[in-house]
Short mmCIF file of C-alpha atoms and ligand atoms in Angstrom, two decimals:
data_model
loop_
_atom_site.label_atom_id
_atom_site.label_comp_id
_atom_site.label_asym_id
_atom_site.label_seq_id
_atom_site.Cartn_x
_atom_site.Cartn_y
_atom_site.Cartn_z
CA MET A 19 0.00 0.00 0.00
CA GLU A 20 1.28 3.49 -0.89
CA PHE A 21 0.93 6.30 1.67
CA GLU A 22 1.62 10.02 1.36
CA ASN A 23 1.06 11.22 4.92
CA ILE A 24 2.42 8.34 6.96
CA ILE A 25 5.53 6.18 6.74
CA LEU A 26 5.24 2.47 7.48
CA THR A 27 8.34 0.51 8.53
CA LYS A 28 8.06 -3.20 9.17
CA GLU A 29 10.64 -4.89 11.38
CA ALA A 30 8.67 -8.08 12.05
CA PRO A 31 7.17 -8.79 14.50
CA ILE A 32 6.92 -5.00 15.03
CA ALA A 33 5.61 -2.36 12.64
CA THR A 34 6.16 1.37 13.11
CA ILE A 35 3.87 4.00 11.64
CA GLN A 36 5.22 7.54 11.55
CA LEU A 37 2.84 10.45 11.03
CA ASN A 38 4.44 12.50 8.31
CA ARG A 39 3.16 16.06 7.89
CA PRO A 40 6.07 17.74 9.67
CA ASP A 41 5.44 21.20 8.17
CA VAL A 42 2.14 21.43 10.02
CA LEU A 43 3.20 19.55 13.17
CA ASN A 44 1.46 16.42 11.89
CA ALA A 45 -1.96 18.06 11.93
CA LEU A 46 -4.45 15.28 11.34
CA ASN A 47 -6.26 15.94 8.08
CA ARG A 48 -8.75 13.54 6.57
CA LYS A 49 -6.23 12.09 4.13
CA LEU A 50 -3.75 11.26 6.88
CA LEU A 51 -6.42 9.68 9.10
CA THR A 52 -7.81 7.63 6.21
CA GLU A 53 -4.31 6.36 5.42
CA LEU A 54 -3.68 5.61 9.08
CA ALA A 55 -6.93 3.62 9.37
CA ALA A 56 -6.13 1.64 6.21
CA CYS A 57 -2.59 0.99 7.46
CA VAL A 58 -3.59 -0.30 10.92
CA GLU A 59 -6.29 -2.48 9.35
CA GLU A 60 -3.71 -3.96 7.00
CA LEU A 61 -1.29 -4.57 9.90
CA ASP A 62 -4.07 -6.08 11.98
CA SER A 63 -4.43 -8.87 9.44
CA ASP A 64 -0.69 -9.21 8.74
CA GLU A 65 0.44 -12.38 10.53
CA SER A 66 4.09 -11.26 10.59
CA VAL A 67 3.22 -8.29 12.84
CA ASN A 68 2.29 -8.66 16.52
CA CYS A 69 2.61 -5.11 17.85
CA ILE A 70 2.40 -1.63 16.31
CA VAL A 71 4.27 1.54 17.31
CA LEU A 72 2.69 4.86 16.32
CA THR A 73 4.91 7.93 16.38
CA GLY A 74 5.44 11.42 15.00
CA ASN A 75 8.72 13.29 15.11
CA GLU A 76 10.74 14.96 17.86
CA LYS A 77 8.81 18.25 17.61
CA ALA A 78 5.31 16.86 17.34
CA PHE A 79 3.42 13.64 17.74
CA ALA A 80 0.44 15.57 16.34
CA ALA A 81 -0.85 19.10 17.05
CA GLY A 82 -4.47 18.08 16.59
CA ALA A 83 -7.06 17.85 13.89
CA ASP A 84 -6.27 20.04 10.89
CA ILE A 85 -7.86 23.35 11.87
CA LYS A 86 -7.58 24.79 8.37
CA GLU A 87 -9.59 21.88 6.98
CA MET A 88 -12.53 22.47 9.30
CA ALA A 89 -12.43 26.25 9.92
CA GLU A 90 -15.21 27.00 7.41
CA ALA A 91 -17.30 23.89 7.99
CA ASP A 92 -20.83 23.99 9.37
CA THR A 93 -22.60 21.27 11.31
CA ILE A 94 -24.01 19.60 8.20
CA ASP A 95 -20.54 19.57 6.58
CA MET A 96 -19.13 17.95 9.70
CA LEU A 97 -21.94 15.40 9.81
CA SER A 98 -21.63 14.49 6.16
CA ARG A 99 -17.84 14.26 6.34
CA ASP A 100 -18.32 11.70 9.11
CA SER A 101 -14.68 12.28 10.12
CA PHE A 102 -14.94 10.13 13.20
CA SER A 103 -15.69 6.88 11.39
CA VAL A 104 -11.96 6.62 10.57
CA TRP A 105 -11.19 7.02 14.27
CA ASP A 106 -13.52 4.09 14.94
CA ARG A 107 -11.55 2.00 12.44
CA ILE A 108 -8.29 2.79 14.27
CA ARG A 109 -9.95 2.02 17.60
CA GLY A 110 -11.01 -1.38 16.24
CA THR A 111 -7.41 -2.64 15.92
CA ARG A 112 -7.03 -5.91 17.83
CA LYS A 113 -3.24 -5.82 18.04
CA PRO A 114 -1.67 -3.55 20.68
CA ILE A 115 -0.57 -0.09 19.58
CA ILE A 116 2.11 1.80 21.50
CA ALA A 117 2.22 5.57 21.07
CA ALA A 118 5.78 6.97 21.08
CA VAL A 119 5.20 10.65 21.82
CA SER A 120 7.65 13.54 21.61
CA GLY A 121 6.76 17.23 21.45
CA PHE A 122 3.15 18.30 20.95
CA ALA A 123 0.31 15.81 21.46
CA LEU A 124 -2.59 18.25 21.36
CA GLY A 125 -6.30 18.00 20.66
CA GLY A 126 -6.81 15.14 18.23
CA GLY A 127 -3.09 14.34 18.70
CA CYS A 128 -3.60 13.75 22.40
CA GLU A 129 -6.76 11.81 21.60
CA LEU A 130 -4.90 9.66 19.09
CA ALA A 131 -2.20 8.88 21.69
CA MET A 132 -4.94 7.99 24.18
CA MET A 133 -6.56 5.69 21.63
CA CYS A 134 -3.34 3.68 21.74
CA ASP A 135 -2.87 1.05 24.43
CA ILE A 136 0.39 2.25 25.99
CA ILE A 137 2.05 5.68 25.83
CA VAL A 138 5.83 6.14 25.96
CA ALA A 139 6.77 9.82 26.18
CA SER A 140 9.95 11.78 25.68
CA GLU A 141 10.83 14.34 28.34
CA THR A 142 9.80 17.04 25.86
CA ALA A 143 6.29 15.70 25.30
CA LYS A 144 3.42 18.12 25.90
CA PHE A 145 -0.14 16.87 26.17
CA GLY A 146 -3.24 19.00 26.02
CA GLN A 147 -6.79 19.50 24.78
CA PRO A 148 -6.63 23.12 23.53
CA GLU A 149 -9.88 22.96 21.52
CA ILE A 150 -11.50 25.40 23.97
CA ASN A 151 -9.09 28.09 22.70
CA ILE A 152 -10.54 27.82 19.19
CA GLY A 153 -14.19 27.79 20.16
CA VAL A 154 -14.88 24.08 20.33
CA MET A 155 -14.19 21.10 22.59
CA PRO A 156 -12.55 17.68 22.20
CA GLY A 157 -14.42 15.52 19.69
CA ALA A 158 -12.34 12.36 19.27
CA GLY A 159 -12.62 10.97 22.76
CA GLY A 160 -10.80 13.61 24.84
CA THR A 161 -13.52 14.18 27.40
CA GLN A 162 -14.00 10.42 27.84
CA ARG A 163 -10.58 8.77 27.62
CA LEU A 164 -8.74 11.58 29.41
CA THR A 165 -11.23 11.49 32.28
CA ARG A 166 -10.86 7.73 32.58
CA ALA A 167 -7.06 8.09 32.55
CA VAL A 168 -6.53 11.00 34.94
CA GLY A 169 -9.84 11.39 36.80
CA LYS A 170 -12.54 14.06 36.68
CA TYR A 171 -10.73 17.00 38.28
CA LYS A 172 -7.49 16.86 36.31
CA ALA A 173 -9.40 16.17 33.06
CA MET A 174 -11.75 19.08 33.73
CA GLU A 175 -8.80 21.44 34.23
CA ILE A 176 -7.03 20.29 31.06
CA VAL A 177 -10.19 20.48 28.92
CA LEU A 178 -11.51 23.80 30.31
CA THR A 179 -8.23 25.73 30.45
CA GLY A 180 -6.75 24.32 27.25
CA GLU A 181 -3.35 24.40 28.94
CA MET A 182 -0.69 21.83 28.14
CA ILE A 183 0.90 19.53 30.67
CA GLY A 184 4.46 18.25 30.40
CA ALA A 185 5.58 14.64 30.30
CA ASP A 186 6.35 14.37 34.02
CA ASP A 187 2.96 15.79 35.00
CA ALA A 188 1.30 13.45 32.51
CA MET A 189 3.19 10.55 34.05
CA ARG A 190 2.12 11.53 37.58
CA ALA A 191 -1.47 11.89 36.40
CA GLY A 192 -1.48 8.37 34.93
CA LEU A 193 -1.65 9.43 31.29
CA VAL A 194 1.67 7.94 30.19
CA ASN A 195 3.47 4.71 31.02
CA ARG A 196 7.05 5.95 31.02
CA VAL A 197 9.10 9.07 30.31
CA VAL A 198 12.56 8.83 28.77
CA PRO A 199 15.11 11.26 27.30
CA VAL A 200 14.14 12.52 23.85
CA GLU A 201 16.83 10.55 22.04
CA LEU A 202 15.40 7.31 23.47
CA TYR A 203 11.63 7.58 23.22
CA LEU A 204 11.22 5.69 19.96
CA GLU A 205 13.78 3.06 20.89
CA GLU A 206 12.06 2.57 24.26
CA ALA A 207 8.65 2.19 22.59
CA LYS A 208 10.08 -0.34 20.14
CA LYS A 209 11.75 -2.23 22.98
CA LEU A 210 8.42 -2.47 24.79
CA ALA A 211 6.71 -3.47 21.53
CA GLY A 212 9.34 -6.21 21.17
CA VAL A 213 8.49 -7.60 24.60
CA ILE A 214 4.76 -7.65 23.83
CA ALA A 215 5.37 -9.05 20.34
CA SER A 216 7.23 -11.99 21.89
CA LYS A 217 4.11 -13.08 23.83
CA PRO A 218 1.47 -15.47 22.45
CA PRO A 219 -0.46 -13.28 19.96
CA VAL A 220 -3.94 -14.69 20.52
CA ALA A 221 -3.67 -14.22 24.28
CA VAL A 222 -2.34 -10.68 23.72
CA LYS A 223 -5.34 -9.78 21.53
CA LEU A 224 -7.89 -11.20 23.95
CA ALA A 225 -6.17 -9.57 26.93
CA LYS A 226 -6.22 -6.17 25.14
CA GLU A 227 -9.90 -6.64 24.32
CA SER A 228 -10.67 -7.53 27.93
CA VAL A 229 -8.82 -4.53 29.41
CA LEU A 230 -10.64 -2.19 27.00
CA LYS A 231 -13.99 -3.69 27.98
CA SER A 232 -13.39 -2.51 31.54
CA HIS A 233 -14.15 1.00 30.20
CA GLU A 234 -17.47 -0.09 28.78
CA LEU A 235 -18.96 -2.72 31.05
CA SER A 236 -20.07 -2.95 34.67
CA LEU A 237 -17.69 -4.91 36.91
CA LYS A 238 -20.03 -7.92 36.83
CA ASP A 239 -20.30 -7.94 33.02
CA GLY A 240 -16.58 -7.22 32.66
CA LEU A 241 -15.66 -10.16 34.87
CA GLU A 242 -17.90 -12.43 32.82
CA PHE A 243 -16.37 -11.12 29.60
CA GLU A 244 -12.85 -11.71 30.96
CA ARG A 245 -13.75 -15.23 32.07
CA LYS A 246 -15.06 -16.15 28.59
CA ASN A 247 -11.85 -14.89 26.94
CA PHE A 248 -9.82 -16.82 29.53
CA TYR A 249 -11.75 -20.05 28.77
CA MET A 250 -11.46 -19.39 25.03
CA LEU A 251 -7.66 -19.46 25.24
CA PHE A 252 -7.83 -23.08 26.36
CA SER A 253 -8.67 -24.02 22.77
CA SER A 254 -5.44 -22.41 21.53
CA GLU A 255 -2.29 -24.40 20.79
CA ASP A 256 -0.30 -21.68 22.53
CA GLN A 257 -2.07 -22.40 25.86
CA LYS A 258 -1.05 -26.08 25.59
CA GLU A 259 2.50 -25.12 24.58
CA GLY A 260 2.87 -22.40 27.24
CA MET A 261 1.80 -24.62 30.12
CA LYS A 262 3.71 -27.68 28.81
CA ALA A 263 6.87 -25.57 28.46
CA PHE A 264 6.48 -24.35 32.03
CA VAL A 265 6.19 -27.92 33.33
CA GLU A 266 9.16 -29.05 31.20
CA LYS A 267 11.20 -26.02 32.36
CA ARG A 268 11.89 -24.73 28.83
CA LYS A 269 11.02 -21.66 26.75
CA PRO A 270 7.68 -21.87 24.88
CA LYS A 271 7.54 -21.71 21.09
CA TRP A 272 4.44 -19.74 20.11
CA LYS A 273 2.47 -20.55 16.98
CA GLY A 274 -0.08 -17.76 17.20
CA LYS A 275 -2.81 -20.42 17.07
N1 CAA B 6 -4.06 22.37 12.23
C1 CAA B 6 -3.53 22.95 11.14
N2 CAA B 6 -2.29 23.47 11.09
C2 CAA B 6 -1.57 23.43 12.23
C3 CAA B 6 -2.07 22.87 13.42
C4 CAA B 6 -3.38 22.31 13.38
N3 CAA B 6 -3.92 21.70 14.45
N4 CAA B 6 -1.13 23.01 14.39
C5 CAA B 6 -0.08 23.62 13.81
N5 CAA B 6 -0.33 23.89 12.51
C6 CAA B 6 0.54 24.55 11.53
C7 CAA B 6 0.59 26.06 11.75
O1 CAA B 6 -0.50 26.67 11.12
C8 CAA B 6 1.90 26.38 11.08
O2 CAA B 6 1.72 26.37 9.68
P1 CAA B 6 2.30 27.59 8.79
O3 CAA B 6 3.80 27.46 8.93
O4 CAA B 6 1.78 27.31 7.43
O5 CAA B 6 1.78 28.84 9.43
C9 CAA B 6 2.78 25.17 11.41
O6 CAA B 6 1.87 24.10 11.73
C10 CAA B 6 3.68 25.36 12.61
O7 CAA B 6 2.88 25.80 13.69
P2 CAA B 6 3.22 27.10 14.57
O8 CAA B 6 3.90 28.13 13.73
O9 CAA B 6 1.96 27.52 15.24
O10 CAA B 6 4.24 26.47 15.60
P3 CAA B 6 4.56 26.96 17.09
O11 CAA B 6 5.72 26.15 17.53
O12 CAA B 6 4.62 28.43 17.16
O13 CAA B 6 3.26 26.54 17.95
C11 CAA B 6 1.53 25.01 18.68
C12 CAA B 6 2.97 25.17 18.14
C13 CAA B 6 1.41 25.59 20.08
C14 CAA B 6 1.25 23.50 18.72
C15 CAA B 6 0.54 25.71 17.73
O14 CAA B 6 0.81 25.32 16.39
C16 CAA B 6 -0.90 25.40 18.00
O15 CAA B 6 -1.48 25.94 18.93
N6 CAA B 6 -1.53 24.52 17.16
C17 CAA B 6 -2.93 24.20 17.28
C18 CAA B 6 -3.21 23.25 18.44
C19 CAA B 6 -4.70 22.99 18.54
O16 CAA B 6 -5.49 23.88 18.77
N7 CAA B 6 -5.09 21.67 18.37
C20 CAA B 6 -6.47 21.26 18.44
C21 CAA B 6 -7.08 21.17 17.06
S1 CAA B 6 -8.81 20.86 17.06
C22 CAA B 6 -8.97 19.20 17.35
O17 CAA B 6 -8.00 18.48 17.48
C23 CAA B 6 -10.39 18.68 17.43
C24 CAA B 6 -10.54 17.27 17.84
O18 CAA B 6 -10.73 16.96 19.02
C25 CAA B 6 -10.54 16.17 16.86
#
C-alpha cells in the first residue's frame, strides 16, 4: 500500500507507523487519518506483525485535527464528512498499539495517543486539549478517555483551560506509562513493543480486548467477559504449549494459534 502522509516501517514482529506532515506539526487531516486507518487495518491482518508503534517526530506527535480543513465547515458539513468513522476503524485494531510521543500531542493528537494502548513519552512531550481556545471542545474521545485516565478533576482542568501539561505531570497523572530522554523515546517504545510481540499473539489480543472492555462494562459484566476470553484461550495451541513448556522447564515456542 502506498501512503503520502504516513511512513510504514516493518521490522517483524513489530511495525512502526510515523505520522508524516512535519510542516504542520502532523496536523491530522482527513487524508492522513484515512491512510492511518487503512494501514492499521492492514497490519491487523498481517500475521508477521504482533505489535504496532505509532509515532510522530521529535517536535510533534500531532498538534491536533487540521484546523484549516474544518475552519469553514458547518454542522451539516461535519456530519456528512463523518470524520470520526476513521477514528472508529483505528480504535477497532485488535493488536496492541504503543504511542511513542515527543513534542506536541494536542487535541486530536492527544486523543490519538490515548486511543493507543500504551504511551511512551519523551521528556519534551506536551499533552493537552486546547480545543476550547478555538471555540470548540474535544471531539475524538478527549472528554471520555482523558477522564478515565486521569480522573474528573485533572481532566476538567485540562479540557476547560486548554493548557498543556508536560511529560512528568502526565506521568504523575497516569496518562503515560514511562518518560525517557528525547533521544530514546522511539527506541524505548520499540523495545516495549518487542516484549509484547514476543508473547502469544492470541492471548495478547484477547487480553487487550478484555482490558478495553473494563471501560465499557459494569464490573459484573466485565468479569464475565474476561472469564469467557480466559476459557477461550484453552482451545489455543499456545495455551497447551505455554503450560507444557512451564512444566518441562523450557522456553515456549508460540504458533499464534
Ligand atoms: N491544524 C492545522 N495546522 C496546524 C495545526 C493544526 N492543528 N497546528 C499547527 N499547525 C501549523 C501552523 O498553522 C503552522 O503552519 P504555517 O507554517 O503554514 O503557518 C505550522 O503548523 C507550525 O505551527 P506554529 O507556527 O503555530 O508552531 P509553534 O511552535 O509556534 O506553535 C503550537 C505550536 C502551540 C502547537 C501551535 O501550532 C498550535 O497551537 N496549534 C494548534 C493546536 C490545537 O489547537 N489543536 C487542536 C485542534 S482541534 C482538534 O483536534 C479537534 C478534535 O478533538 C478532533
